[in-house]
Coordinates of N, CA and C in Angstrom, one line a residue:
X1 N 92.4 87.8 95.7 CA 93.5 88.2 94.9 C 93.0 89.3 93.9
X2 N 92.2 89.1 93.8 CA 91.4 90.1 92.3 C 91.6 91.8 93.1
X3 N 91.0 91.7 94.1 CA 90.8 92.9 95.0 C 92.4 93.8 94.9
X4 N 93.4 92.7 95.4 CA 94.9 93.3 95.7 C 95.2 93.5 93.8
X5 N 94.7 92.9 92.8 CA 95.4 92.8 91.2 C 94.9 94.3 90.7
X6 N 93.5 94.5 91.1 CA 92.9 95.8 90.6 C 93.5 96.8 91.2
X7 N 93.8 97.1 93.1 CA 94.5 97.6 93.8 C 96.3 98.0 93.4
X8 N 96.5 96.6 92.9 CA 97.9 97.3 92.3 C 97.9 98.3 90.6
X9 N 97.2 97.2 90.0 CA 97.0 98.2 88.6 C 96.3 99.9 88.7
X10 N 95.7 99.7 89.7 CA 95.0 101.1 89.7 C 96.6 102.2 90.4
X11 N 97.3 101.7 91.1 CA 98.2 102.2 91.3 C 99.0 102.6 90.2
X12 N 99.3 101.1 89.8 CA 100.5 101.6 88.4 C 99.8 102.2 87.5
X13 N 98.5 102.5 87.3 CA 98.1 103.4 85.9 C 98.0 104.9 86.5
X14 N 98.0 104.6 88.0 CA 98.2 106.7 88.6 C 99.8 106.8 88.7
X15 N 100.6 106.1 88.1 CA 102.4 106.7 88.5 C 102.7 106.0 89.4
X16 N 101.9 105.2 90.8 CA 102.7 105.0 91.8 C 103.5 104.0 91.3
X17 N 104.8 103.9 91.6 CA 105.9 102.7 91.7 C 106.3 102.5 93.3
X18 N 107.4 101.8 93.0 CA 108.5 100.8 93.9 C 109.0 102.2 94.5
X19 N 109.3 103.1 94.4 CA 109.8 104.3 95.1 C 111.4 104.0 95.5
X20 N 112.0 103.5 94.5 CA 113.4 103.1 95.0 C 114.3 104.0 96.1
X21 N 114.2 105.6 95.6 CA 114.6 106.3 96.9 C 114.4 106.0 98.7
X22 N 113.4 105.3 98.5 CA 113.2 104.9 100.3 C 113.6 103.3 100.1
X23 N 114.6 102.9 100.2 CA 114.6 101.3 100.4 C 114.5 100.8 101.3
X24 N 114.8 101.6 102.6 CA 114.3 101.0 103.7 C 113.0 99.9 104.3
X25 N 112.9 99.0 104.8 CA 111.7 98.5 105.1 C 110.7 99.5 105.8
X26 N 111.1 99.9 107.2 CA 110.6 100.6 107.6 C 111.1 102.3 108.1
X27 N 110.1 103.0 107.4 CA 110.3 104.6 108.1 C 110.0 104.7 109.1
X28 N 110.9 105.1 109.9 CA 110.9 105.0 111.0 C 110.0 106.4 111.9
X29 N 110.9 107.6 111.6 CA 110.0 109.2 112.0 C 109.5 109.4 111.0
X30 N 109.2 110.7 111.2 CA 108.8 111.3 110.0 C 109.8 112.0 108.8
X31 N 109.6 111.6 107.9 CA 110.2 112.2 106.5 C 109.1 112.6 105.4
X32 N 109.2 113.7 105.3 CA 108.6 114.4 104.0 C 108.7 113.6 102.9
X33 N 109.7 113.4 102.4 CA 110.5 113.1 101.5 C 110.0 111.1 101.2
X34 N 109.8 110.7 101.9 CA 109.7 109.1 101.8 C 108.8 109.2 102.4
X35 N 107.4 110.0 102.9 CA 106.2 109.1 103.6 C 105.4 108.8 103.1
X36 N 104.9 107.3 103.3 CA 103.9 106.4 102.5 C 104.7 106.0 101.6
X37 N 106.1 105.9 101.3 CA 107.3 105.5 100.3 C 107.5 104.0 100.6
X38 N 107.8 103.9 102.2 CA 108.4 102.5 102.4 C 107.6 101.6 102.3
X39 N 107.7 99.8 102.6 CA 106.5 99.0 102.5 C 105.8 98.9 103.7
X40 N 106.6 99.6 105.0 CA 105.7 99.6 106.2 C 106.4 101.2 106.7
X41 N 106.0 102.2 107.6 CA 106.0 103.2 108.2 C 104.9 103.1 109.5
X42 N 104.7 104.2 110.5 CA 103.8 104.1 111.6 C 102.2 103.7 111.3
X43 N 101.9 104.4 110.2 CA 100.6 104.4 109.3 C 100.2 102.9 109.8
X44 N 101.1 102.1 109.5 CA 100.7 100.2 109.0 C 99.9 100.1 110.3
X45 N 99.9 100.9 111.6 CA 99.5 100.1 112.7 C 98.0 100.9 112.9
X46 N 97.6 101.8 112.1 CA 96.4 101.9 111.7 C 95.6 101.6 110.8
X47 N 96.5 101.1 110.4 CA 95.4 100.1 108.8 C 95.2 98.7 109.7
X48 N 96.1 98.2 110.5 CA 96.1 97.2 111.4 C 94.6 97.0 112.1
X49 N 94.6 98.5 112.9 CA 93.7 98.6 113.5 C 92.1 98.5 112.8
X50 N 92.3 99.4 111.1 CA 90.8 99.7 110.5 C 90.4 98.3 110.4
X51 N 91.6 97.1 110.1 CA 90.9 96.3 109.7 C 90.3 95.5 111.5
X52 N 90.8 95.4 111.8 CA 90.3 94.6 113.2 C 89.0 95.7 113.3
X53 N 88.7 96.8 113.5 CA 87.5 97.3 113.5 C 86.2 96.8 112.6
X54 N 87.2 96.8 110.9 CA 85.6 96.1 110.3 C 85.5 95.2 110.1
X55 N 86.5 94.3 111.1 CA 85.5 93.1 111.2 C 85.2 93.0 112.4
X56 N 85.3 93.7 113.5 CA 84.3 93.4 114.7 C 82.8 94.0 114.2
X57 N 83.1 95.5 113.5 CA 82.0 95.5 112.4 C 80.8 94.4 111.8
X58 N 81.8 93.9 110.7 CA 80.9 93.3 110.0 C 80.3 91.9 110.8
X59 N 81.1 91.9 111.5 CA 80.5 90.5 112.1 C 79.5 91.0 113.4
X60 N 79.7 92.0 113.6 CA 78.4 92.4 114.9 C 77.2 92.5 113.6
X61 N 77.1 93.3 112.6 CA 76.0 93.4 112.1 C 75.5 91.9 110.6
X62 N 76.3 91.0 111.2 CA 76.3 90.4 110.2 C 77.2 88.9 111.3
X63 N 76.1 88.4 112.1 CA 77.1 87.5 112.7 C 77.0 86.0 112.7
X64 N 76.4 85.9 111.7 CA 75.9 84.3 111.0 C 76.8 84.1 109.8
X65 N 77.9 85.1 109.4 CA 78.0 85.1 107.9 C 79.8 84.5 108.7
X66 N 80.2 83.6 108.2 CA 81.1 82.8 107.9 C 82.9 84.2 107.9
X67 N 83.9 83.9 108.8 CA 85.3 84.0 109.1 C 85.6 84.8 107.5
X68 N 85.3 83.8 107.1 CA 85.9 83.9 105.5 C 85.2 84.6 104.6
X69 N 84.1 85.0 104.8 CA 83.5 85.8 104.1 C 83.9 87.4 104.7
X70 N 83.5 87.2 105.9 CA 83.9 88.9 106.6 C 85.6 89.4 106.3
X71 N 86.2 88.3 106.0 CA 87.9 88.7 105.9 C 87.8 88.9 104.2
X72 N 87.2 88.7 103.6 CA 87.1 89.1 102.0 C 86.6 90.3 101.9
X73 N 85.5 90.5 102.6 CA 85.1 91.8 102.6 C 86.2 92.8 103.5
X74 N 86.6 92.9 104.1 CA 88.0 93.8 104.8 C 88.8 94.3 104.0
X75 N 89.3 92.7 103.0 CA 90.3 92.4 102.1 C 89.8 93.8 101.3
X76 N 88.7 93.8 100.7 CA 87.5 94.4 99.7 C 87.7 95.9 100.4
X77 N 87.4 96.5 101.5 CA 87.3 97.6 102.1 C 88.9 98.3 102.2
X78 N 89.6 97.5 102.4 CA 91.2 98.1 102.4 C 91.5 98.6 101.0
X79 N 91.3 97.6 100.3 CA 92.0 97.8 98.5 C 91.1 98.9 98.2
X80 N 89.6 99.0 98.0 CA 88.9 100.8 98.1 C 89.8 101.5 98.3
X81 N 89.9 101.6 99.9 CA 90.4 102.6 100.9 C 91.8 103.2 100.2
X82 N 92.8 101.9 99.9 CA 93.9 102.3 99.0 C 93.8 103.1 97.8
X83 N 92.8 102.7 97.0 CA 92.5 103.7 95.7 C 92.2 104.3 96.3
X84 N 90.8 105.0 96.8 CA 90.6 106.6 97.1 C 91.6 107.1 97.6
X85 N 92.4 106.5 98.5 CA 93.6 107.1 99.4 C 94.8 107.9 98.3
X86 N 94.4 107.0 97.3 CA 95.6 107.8 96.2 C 95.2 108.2 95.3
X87 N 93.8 108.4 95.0 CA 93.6 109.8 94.1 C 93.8 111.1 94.3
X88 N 94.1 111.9 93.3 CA 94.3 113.5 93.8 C 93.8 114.2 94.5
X89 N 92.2 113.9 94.4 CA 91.3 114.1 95.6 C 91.4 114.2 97.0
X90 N 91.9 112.9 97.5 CA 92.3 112.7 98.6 C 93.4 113.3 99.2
X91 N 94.5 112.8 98.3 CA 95.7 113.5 98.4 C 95.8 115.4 98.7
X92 N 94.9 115.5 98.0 CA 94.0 117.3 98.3 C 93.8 117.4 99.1
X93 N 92.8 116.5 100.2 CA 92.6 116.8 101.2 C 93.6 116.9 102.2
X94 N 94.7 116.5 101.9 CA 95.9 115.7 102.8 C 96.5 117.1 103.3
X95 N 96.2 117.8 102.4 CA 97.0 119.4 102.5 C 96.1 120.2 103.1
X96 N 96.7 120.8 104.1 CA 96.3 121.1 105.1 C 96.6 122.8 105.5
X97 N 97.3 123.4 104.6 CA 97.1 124.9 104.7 C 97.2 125.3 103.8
X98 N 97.1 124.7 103.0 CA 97.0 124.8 101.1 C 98.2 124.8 100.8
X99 N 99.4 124.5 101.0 CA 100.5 124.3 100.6 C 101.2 122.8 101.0
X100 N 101.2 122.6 102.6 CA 102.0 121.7 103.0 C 101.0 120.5 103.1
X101 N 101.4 118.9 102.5 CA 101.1 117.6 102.6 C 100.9 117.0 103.7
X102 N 102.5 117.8 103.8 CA 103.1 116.7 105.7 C 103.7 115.7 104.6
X103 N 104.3 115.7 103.6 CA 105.1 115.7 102.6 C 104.7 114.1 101.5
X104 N 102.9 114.4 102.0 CA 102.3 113.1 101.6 C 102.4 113.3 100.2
X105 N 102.1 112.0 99.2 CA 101.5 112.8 97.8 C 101.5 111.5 97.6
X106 N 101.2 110.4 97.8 CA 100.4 109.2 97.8 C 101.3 108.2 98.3
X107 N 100.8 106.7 98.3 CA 101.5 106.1 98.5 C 102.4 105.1 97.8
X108 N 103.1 104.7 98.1 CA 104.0 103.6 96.8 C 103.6 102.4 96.7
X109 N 103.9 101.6 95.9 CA 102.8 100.5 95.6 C 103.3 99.3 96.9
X110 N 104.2 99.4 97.3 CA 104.9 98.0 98.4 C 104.4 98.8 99.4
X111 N 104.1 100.1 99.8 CA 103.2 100.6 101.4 C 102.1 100.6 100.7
X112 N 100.9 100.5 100.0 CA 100.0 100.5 99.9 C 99.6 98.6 100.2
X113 N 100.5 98.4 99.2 CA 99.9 96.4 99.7 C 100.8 96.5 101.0
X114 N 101.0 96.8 101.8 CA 101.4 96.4 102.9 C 100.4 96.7 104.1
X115 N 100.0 98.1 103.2 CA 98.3 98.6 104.3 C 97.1 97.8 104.1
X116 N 97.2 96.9 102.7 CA 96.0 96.1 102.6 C 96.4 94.9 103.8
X117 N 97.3 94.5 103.5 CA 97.7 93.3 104.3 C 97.5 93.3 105.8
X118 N 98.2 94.7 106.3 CA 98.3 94.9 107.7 C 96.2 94.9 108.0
X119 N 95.8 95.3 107.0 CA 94.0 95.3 107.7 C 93.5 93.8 107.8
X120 N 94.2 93.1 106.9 CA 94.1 91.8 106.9 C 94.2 90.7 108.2
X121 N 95.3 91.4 108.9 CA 96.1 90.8 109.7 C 95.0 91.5 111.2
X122 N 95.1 92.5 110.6 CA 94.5 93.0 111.6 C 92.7 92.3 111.8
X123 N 92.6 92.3 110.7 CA 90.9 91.3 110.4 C 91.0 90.1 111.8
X124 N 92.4 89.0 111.0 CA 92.2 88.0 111.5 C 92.5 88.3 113.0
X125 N 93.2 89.1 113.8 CA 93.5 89.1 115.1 C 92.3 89.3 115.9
X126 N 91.7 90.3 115.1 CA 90.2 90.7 115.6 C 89.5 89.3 116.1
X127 N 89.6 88.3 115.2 CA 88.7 87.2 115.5 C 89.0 86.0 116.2
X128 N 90.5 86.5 117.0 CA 90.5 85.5 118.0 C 90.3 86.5 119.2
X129 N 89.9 87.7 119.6 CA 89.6 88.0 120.3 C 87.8 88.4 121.2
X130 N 87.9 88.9 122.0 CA 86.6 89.5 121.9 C 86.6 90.7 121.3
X131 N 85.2 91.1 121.2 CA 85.0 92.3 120.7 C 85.0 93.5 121.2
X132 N 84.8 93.8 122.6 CA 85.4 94.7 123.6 C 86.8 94.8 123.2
X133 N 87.6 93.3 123.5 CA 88.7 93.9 123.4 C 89.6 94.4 122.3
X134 N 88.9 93.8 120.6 CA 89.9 94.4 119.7 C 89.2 95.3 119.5
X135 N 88.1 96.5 120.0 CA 87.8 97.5 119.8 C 88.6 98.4 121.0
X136 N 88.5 98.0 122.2 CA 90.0 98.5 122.7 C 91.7 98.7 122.1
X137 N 92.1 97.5 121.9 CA 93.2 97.6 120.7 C 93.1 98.7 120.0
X138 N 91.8 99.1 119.1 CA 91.6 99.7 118.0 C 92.1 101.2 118.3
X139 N 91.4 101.3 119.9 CA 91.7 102.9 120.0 C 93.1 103.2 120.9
X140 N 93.5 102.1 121.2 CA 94.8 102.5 121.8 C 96.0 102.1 120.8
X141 N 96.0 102.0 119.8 CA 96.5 101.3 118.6 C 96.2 103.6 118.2
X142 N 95.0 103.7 118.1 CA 94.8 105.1 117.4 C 95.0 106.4 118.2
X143 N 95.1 106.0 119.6 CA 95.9 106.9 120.5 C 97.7 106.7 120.2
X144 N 98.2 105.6 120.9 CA 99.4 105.8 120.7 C 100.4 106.3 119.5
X145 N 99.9 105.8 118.2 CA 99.7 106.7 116.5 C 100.2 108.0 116.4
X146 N 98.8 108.5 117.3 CA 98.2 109.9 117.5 C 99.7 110.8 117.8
X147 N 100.1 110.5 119.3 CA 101.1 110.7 120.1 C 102.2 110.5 119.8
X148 N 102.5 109.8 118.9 CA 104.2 109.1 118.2 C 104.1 110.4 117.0
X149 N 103.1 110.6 116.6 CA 103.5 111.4 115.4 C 102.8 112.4 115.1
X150 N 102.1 112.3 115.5 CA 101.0 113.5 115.9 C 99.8 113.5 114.5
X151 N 99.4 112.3 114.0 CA 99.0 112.3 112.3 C 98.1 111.0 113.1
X152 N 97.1 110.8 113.3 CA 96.4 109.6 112.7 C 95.0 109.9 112.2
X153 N 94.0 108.6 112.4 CA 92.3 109.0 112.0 C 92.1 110.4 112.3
X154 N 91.9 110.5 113.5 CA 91.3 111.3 114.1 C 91.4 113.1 113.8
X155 N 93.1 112.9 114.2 CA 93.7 113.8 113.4 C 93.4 114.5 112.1
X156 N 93.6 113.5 111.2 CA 93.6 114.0 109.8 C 92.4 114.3 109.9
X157 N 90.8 113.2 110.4 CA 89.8 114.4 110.0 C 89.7 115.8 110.3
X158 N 90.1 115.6 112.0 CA 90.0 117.1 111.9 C 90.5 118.3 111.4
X159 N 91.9 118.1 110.8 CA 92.8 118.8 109.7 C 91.7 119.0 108.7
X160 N 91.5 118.0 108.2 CA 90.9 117.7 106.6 C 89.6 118.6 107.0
X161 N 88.8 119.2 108.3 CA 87.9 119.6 108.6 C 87.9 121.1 108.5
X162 N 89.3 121.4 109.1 CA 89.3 122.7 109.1 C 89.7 123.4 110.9
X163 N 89.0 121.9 111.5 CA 88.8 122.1 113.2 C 90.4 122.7 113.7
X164 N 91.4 121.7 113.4 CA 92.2 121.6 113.7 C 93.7 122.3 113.0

């Protein structure tokens, strides 16, 4: 809880709110105007994924340490991820020919806890599976993403790189 309490306060002391303009649950395409607004968009099925990754992660390099410990730590690596994700910083990077976002400018506080949650979820699926397979999940989870909207990991580094 501490992790999501700091995670929200660090939001509401940078401006992010409730985003009333997008009330939708889920964004469905893409909108400039509402992305990262709603409490779930395409995004969630990548935070889904980061999290089922760090914990096939942390538990490959760490595989005596207890369910509940490696899902704290996720917990722990999401809510980071959230704050950097919404500093200006980042949000800088997001822009990609020095003008256009892709109409990002951070996220709202109900999609950001909803991206901690979805890694969450994503943690625990990870650990009824093998690890072949939710590392398969992970990248066909990051392909199909890719392909729906043309925006995911992979993508944005390369954007954010210059490559692309």
């Amino acid at each position: 809880m501490t992790c999501l309490v700091v995670q929200t306060g660090f939001l509401l002391w940078t401006g992010r709110g409730w985003n009333a303009d997008c009330t939708a649950f889920w964004q469905r395409g893409f909108d400039a105007v509402c992305n990262s607004q709603h409490p779930a968009d395409p995004y969630i099925w990548l935070h889904l994924g980061f999290g089922a990754a760090l914990a096939v992660f942390f538990a490959t390099i760490r595989p005596n340490w207890p369910r509940a410990d490696i899902l704290l730590l996720v917990i722990f690596c999401a809510a980071v991820w959230e704050i950097v994700e919404n500093t200006p910083l980042v949000i800088g990077l997001f822009t990609y020919d020095g003008q256009e976002t892709m109409g990002y400018s951070g996220d709202s506080l109900p999609n950001s806890l909803m991206d901690s949650a979805a890694a969450s979820i994503g943690a625990l699926g990870a650990f009824m599976l093998p690890r072949r397979l939710a590392l398969s999940l992970v990248v066909m989870i990051e392909l199909s993403v890719s392909l729906a909207i043309g925006d995911g990991y992979l993508i944005g580094l390369l954007r954010t790189t210059g490559i692309i």
